[in-house]
PDB file of C-alpha atoms in Angstrom:
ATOM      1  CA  UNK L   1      89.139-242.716-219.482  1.00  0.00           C
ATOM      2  CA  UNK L   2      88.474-245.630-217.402  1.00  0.00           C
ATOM      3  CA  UNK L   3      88.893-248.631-219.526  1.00  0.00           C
ATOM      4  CA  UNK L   4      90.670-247.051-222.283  1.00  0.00           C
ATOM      5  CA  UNK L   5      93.308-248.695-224.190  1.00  0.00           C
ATOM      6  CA  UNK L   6      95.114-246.521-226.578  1.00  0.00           C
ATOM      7  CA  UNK L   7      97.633-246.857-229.300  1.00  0.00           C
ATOM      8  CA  UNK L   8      99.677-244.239-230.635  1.00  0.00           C
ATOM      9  CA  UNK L   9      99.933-244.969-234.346  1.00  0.00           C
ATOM     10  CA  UNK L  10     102.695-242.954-236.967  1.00  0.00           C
ATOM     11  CA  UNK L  11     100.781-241.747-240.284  1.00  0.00           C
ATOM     12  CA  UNK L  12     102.830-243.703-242.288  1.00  0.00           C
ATOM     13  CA  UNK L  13     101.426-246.979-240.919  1.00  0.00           C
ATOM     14  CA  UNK L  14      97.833-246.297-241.551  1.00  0.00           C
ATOM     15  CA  UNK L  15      96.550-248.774-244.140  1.00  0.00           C
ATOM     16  CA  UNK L  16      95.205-247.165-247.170  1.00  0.00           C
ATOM     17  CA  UNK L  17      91.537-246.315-247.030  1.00  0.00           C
ATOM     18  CA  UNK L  18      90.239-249.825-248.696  1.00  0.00           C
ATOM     19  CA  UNK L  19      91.950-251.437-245.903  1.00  0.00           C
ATOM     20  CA  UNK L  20      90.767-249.139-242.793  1.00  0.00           C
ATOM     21  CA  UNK L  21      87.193-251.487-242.214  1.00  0.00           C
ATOM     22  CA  UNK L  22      89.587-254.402-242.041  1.00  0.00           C
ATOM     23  CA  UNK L  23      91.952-252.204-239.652  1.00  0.00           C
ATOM     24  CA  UNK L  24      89.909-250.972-237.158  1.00  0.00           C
ATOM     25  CA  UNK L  25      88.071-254.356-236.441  1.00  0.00           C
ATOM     26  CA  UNK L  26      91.689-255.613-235.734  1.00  0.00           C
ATOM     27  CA  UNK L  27      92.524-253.206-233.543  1.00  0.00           C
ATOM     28  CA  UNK L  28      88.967-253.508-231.802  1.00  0.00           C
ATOM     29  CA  UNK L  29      89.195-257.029-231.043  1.00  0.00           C
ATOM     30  CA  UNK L  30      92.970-256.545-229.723  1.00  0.00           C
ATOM     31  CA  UNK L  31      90.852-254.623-227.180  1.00  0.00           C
ATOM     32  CA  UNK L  32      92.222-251.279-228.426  1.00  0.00           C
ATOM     33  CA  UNK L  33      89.129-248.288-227.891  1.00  0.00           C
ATOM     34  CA  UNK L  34      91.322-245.379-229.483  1.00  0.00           C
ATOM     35  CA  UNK L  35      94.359-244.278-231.641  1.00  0.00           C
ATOM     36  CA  UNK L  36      96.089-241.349-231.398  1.00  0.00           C
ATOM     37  CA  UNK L  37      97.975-239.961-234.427  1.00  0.00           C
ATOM     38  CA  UNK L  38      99.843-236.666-234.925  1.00  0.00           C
ATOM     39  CA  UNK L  39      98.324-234.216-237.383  1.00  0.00           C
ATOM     40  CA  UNK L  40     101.207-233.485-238.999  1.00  0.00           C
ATOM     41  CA  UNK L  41     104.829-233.363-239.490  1.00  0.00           C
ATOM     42  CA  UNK L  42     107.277-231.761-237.351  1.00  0.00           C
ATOM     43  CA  UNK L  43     110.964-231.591-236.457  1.00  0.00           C
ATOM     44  CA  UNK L  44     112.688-235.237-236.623  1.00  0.00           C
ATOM     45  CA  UNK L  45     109.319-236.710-237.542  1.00  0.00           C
ATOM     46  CA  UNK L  46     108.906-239.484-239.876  1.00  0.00           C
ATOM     47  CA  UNK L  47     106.683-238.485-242.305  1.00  0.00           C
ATOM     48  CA  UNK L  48     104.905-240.075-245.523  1.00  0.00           C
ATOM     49  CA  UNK L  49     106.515-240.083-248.848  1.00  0.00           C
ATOM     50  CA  UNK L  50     105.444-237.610-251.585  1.00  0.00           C
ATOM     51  CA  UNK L  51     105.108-238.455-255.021  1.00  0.00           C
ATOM     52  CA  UNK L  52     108.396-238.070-255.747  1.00  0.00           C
ATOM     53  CA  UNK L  53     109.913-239.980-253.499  1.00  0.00           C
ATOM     54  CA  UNK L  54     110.477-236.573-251.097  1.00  0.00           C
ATOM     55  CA  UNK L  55     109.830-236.840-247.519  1.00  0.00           C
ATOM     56  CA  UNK L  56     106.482-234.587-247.665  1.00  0.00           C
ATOM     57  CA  UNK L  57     106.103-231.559-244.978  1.00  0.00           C
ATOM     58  CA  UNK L  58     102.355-230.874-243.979  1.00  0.00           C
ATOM     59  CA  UNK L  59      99.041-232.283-241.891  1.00  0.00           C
ATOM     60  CA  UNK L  60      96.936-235.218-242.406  1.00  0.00           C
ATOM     61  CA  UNK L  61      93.795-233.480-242.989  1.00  0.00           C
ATOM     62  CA  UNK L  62      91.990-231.034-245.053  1.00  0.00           C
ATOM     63  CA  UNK L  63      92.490-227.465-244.195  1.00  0.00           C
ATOM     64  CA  UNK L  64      93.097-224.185-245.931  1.00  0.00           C
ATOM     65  CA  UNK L  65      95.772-223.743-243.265  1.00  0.00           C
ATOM     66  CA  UNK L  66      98.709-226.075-244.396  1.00  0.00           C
ATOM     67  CA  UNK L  67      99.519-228.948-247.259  1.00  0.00           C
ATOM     68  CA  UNK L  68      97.569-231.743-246.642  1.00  0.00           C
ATOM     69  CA  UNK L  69      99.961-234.771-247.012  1.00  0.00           C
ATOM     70  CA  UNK L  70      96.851-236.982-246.821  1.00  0.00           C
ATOM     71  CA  UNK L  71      93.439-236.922-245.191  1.00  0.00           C
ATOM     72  CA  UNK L  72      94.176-239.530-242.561  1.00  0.00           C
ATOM     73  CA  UNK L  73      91.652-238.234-240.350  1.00  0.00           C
ATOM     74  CA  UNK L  74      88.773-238.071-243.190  1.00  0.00           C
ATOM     75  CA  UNK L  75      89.389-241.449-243.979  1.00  0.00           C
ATOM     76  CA  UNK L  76      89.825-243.085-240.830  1.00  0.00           C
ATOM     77  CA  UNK L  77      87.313-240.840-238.504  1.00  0.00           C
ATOM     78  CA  UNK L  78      83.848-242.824-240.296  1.00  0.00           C
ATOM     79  CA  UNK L  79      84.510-246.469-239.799  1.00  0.00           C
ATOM     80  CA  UNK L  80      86.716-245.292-236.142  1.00  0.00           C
ATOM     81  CA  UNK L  81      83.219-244.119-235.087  1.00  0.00           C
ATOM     82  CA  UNK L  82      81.090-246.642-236.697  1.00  0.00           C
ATOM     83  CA  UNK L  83      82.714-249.313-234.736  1.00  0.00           C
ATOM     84  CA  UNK L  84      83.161-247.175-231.452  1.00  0.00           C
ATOM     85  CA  UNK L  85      86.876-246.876-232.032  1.00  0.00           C
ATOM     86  CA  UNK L  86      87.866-243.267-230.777  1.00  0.00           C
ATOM     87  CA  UNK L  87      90.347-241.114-233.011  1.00  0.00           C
ATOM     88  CA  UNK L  88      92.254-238.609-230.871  1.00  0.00           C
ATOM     89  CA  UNK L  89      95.188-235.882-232.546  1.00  0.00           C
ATOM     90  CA  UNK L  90      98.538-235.250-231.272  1.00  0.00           C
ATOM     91  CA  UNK L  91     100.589-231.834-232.020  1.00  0.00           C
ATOM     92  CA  UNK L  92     103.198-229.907-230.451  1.00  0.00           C
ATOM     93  CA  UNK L  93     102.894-226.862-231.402  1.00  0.00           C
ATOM     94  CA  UNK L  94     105.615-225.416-231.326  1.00  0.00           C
ATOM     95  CA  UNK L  95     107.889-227.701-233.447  1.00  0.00           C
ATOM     96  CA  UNK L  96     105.392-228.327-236.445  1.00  0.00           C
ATOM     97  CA  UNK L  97     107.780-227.362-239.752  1.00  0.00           C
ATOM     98  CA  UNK L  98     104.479-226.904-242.138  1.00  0.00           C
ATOM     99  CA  UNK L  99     104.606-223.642-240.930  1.00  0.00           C
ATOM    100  CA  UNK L 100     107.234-220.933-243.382  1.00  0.00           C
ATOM    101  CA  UNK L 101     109.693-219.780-241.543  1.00  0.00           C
ATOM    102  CA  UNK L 102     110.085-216.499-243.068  1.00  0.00           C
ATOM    103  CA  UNK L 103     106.726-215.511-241.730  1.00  0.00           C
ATOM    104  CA  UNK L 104     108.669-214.328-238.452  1.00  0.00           C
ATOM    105  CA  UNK L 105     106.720-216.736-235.867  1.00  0.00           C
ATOM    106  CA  UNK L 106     109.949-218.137-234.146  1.00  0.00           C
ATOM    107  CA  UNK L 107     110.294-217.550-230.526  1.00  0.00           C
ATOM    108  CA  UNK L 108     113.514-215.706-229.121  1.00  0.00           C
ATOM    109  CA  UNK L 109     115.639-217.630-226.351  1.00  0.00           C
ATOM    110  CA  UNK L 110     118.295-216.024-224.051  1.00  0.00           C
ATOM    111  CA  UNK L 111     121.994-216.617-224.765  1.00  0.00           C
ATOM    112  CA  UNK L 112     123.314-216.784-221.174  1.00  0.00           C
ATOM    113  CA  UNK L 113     127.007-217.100-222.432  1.00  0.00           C
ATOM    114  CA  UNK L 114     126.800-214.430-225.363  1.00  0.00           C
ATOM    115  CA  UNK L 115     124.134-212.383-223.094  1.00  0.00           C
ATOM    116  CA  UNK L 116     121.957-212.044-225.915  1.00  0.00           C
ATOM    117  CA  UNK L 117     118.847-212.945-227.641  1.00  0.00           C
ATOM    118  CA  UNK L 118     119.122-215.488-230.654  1.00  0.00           C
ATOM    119  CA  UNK L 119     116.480-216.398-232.722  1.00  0.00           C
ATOM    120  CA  UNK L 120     114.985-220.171-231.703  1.00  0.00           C
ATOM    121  CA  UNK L 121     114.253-223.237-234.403  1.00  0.00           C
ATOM    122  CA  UNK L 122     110.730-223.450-232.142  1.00  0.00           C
ATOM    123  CA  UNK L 123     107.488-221.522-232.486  1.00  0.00           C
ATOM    124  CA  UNK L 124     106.411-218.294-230.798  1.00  0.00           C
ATOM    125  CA  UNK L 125     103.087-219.152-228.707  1.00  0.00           C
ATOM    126  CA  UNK L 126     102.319-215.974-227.309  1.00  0.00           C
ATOM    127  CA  UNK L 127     102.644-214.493-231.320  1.00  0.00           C
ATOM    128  CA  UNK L 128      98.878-213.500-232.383  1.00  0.00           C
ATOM    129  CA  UNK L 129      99.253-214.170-235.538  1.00  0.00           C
ATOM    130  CA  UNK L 130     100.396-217.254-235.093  1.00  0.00           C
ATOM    131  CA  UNK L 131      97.847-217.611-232.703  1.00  0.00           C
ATOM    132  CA  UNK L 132      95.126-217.243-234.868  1.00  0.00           C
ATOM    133  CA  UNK L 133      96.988-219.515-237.330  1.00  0.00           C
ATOM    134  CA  UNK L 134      96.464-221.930-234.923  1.00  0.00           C
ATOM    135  CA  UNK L 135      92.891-221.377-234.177  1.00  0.00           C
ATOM    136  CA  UNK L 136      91.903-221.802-237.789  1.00  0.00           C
ATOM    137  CA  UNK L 137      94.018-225.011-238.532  1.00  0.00           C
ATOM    138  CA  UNK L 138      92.552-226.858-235.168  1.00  0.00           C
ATOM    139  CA  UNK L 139      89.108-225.544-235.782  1.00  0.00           C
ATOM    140  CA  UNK L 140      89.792-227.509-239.212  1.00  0.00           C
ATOM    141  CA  UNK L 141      90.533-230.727-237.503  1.00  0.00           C
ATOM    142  CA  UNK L 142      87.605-230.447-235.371  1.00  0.00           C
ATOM    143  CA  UNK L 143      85.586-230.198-237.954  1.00  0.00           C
ATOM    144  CA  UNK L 144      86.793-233.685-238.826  1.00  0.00           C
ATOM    145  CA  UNK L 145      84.871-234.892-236.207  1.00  0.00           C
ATOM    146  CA  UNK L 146      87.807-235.947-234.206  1.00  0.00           C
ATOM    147  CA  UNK L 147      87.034-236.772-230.630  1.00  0.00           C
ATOM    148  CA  UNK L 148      89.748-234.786-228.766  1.00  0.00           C
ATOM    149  CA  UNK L 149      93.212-233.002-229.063  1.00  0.00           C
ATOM    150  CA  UNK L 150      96.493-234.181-227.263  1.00  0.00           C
ATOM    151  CA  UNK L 151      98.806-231.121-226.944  1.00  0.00           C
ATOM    152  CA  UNK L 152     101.832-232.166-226.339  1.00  0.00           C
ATOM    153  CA  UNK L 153     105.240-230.303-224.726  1.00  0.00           C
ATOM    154  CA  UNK L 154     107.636-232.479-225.697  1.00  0.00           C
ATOM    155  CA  UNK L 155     110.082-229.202-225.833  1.00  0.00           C
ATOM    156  CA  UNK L 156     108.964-227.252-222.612  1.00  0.00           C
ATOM    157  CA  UNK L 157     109.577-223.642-222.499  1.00  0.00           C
ATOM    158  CA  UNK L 158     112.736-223.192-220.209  1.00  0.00           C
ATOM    159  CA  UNK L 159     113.844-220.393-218.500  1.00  0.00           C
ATOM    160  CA  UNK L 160     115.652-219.040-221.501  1.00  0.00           C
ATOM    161  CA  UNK L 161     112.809-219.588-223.900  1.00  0.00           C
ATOM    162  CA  UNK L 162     109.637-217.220-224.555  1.00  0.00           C
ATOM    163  CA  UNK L 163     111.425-214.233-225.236  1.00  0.00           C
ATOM    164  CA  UNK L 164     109.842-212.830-228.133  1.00  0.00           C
ATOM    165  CA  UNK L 165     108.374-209.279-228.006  1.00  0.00           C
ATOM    166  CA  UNK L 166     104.839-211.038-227.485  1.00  0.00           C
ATOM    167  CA  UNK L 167     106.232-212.996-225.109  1.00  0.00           C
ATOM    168  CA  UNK L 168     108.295-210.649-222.930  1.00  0.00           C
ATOM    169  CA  UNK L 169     105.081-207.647-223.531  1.00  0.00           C
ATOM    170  CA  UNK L 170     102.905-210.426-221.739  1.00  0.00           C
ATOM    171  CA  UNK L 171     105.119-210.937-219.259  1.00  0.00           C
ATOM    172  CA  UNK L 172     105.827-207.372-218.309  1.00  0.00           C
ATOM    173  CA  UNK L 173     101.818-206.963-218.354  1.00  0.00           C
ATOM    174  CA  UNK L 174     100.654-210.042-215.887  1.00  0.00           C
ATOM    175  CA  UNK L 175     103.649-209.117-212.987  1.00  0.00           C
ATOM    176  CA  UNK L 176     103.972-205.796-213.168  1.00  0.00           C
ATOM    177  CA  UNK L 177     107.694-206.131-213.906  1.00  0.00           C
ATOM    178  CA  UNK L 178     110.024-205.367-216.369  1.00  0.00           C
ATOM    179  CA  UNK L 179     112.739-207.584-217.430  1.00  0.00           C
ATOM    180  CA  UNK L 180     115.898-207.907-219.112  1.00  0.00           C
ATOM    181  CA  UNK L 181     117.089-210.807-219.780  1.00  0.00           C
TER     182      UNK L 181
END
């Protein structure tokens, strides 16, 4: 990425499509060669406004995998590439709130006080459904024509995370151990 200057940009403060053209020549002659922008809402984000006034919960592209809150990507992605701006995605994904909660994909941590497991507010990675939730929903955003993914860990797995029954099962497999935590 020699060369590159990026700019992280919050979905709310993409212009509206009729104004993207305008945008993206902006940023190109502030010497700016790619934006990154988060594909969705999560924890604490900011997010767009619904209709109603509502902060809305979802992604900022078309898939069959979660509300699209608007297609961001779709809109900006043509005239990005047209003018040799590159448009890169951010997610963590294990703090998006899109996904229901009552599906069962939160991860387990370890209570060290209590000596117990408690349910966590984060996603379970190792989970295969969740899993191949994921693997639909970014194939989505590829197919946006996006020119790379950022995965960010902005909440690492500690040593008291990642103890699902995925999680622990995987564990247990690769070392040979067992644990209890």
């Amino acid at each position: 990425f020699k060369g590159v200057t990026a700019l992280m940009v919050a979905p709310q403060d993409v212009p509206p499509v009729n104004e993207l053209e305008q945008w993206v020549q902006t940023l190109m002659q502030d010497g700016i060669s790619m934006v990154l922008l988060d594909i969705g809402t999560s924890v604490g984000s900011n997010r767009l406004a619904s209709n109603d006034g509502q902060r809305a919960i979802g992604i900022y592209f078309r898939s069959q995998w979660a509300e699209t809150i608007r297609d961001i990507f779709g809109e900006l992605i043509p005239p990005a590439h047209q003018q040799g701006l590159s448009v890169f995605a951010s997610v963590s994904p294990r703090r998006i709130n899109w996904v229901d909660p009552t599906v069962a994909w939160l991860d387990r941590s370890y209570d060290p006080v209590h000596h117990q497991l408690r349910l966590s507010p984060y996603l379970d990675l190792f989970h295969p459904a969740f899993q191949e939730y994921l693997v639909g929903l970014l194939s989505d955003l590829a197919d946006t024509g996006v020119d790379g993914i950022l995965f960010r860990n902005d909440v690492p797995l500690g040593p008291y995370d990642g103890f699902s029954a995925f999680g622990v099962r995987a564990f247990e497999r690769d070392f040979q151990t067992r644990i209890e935590p």
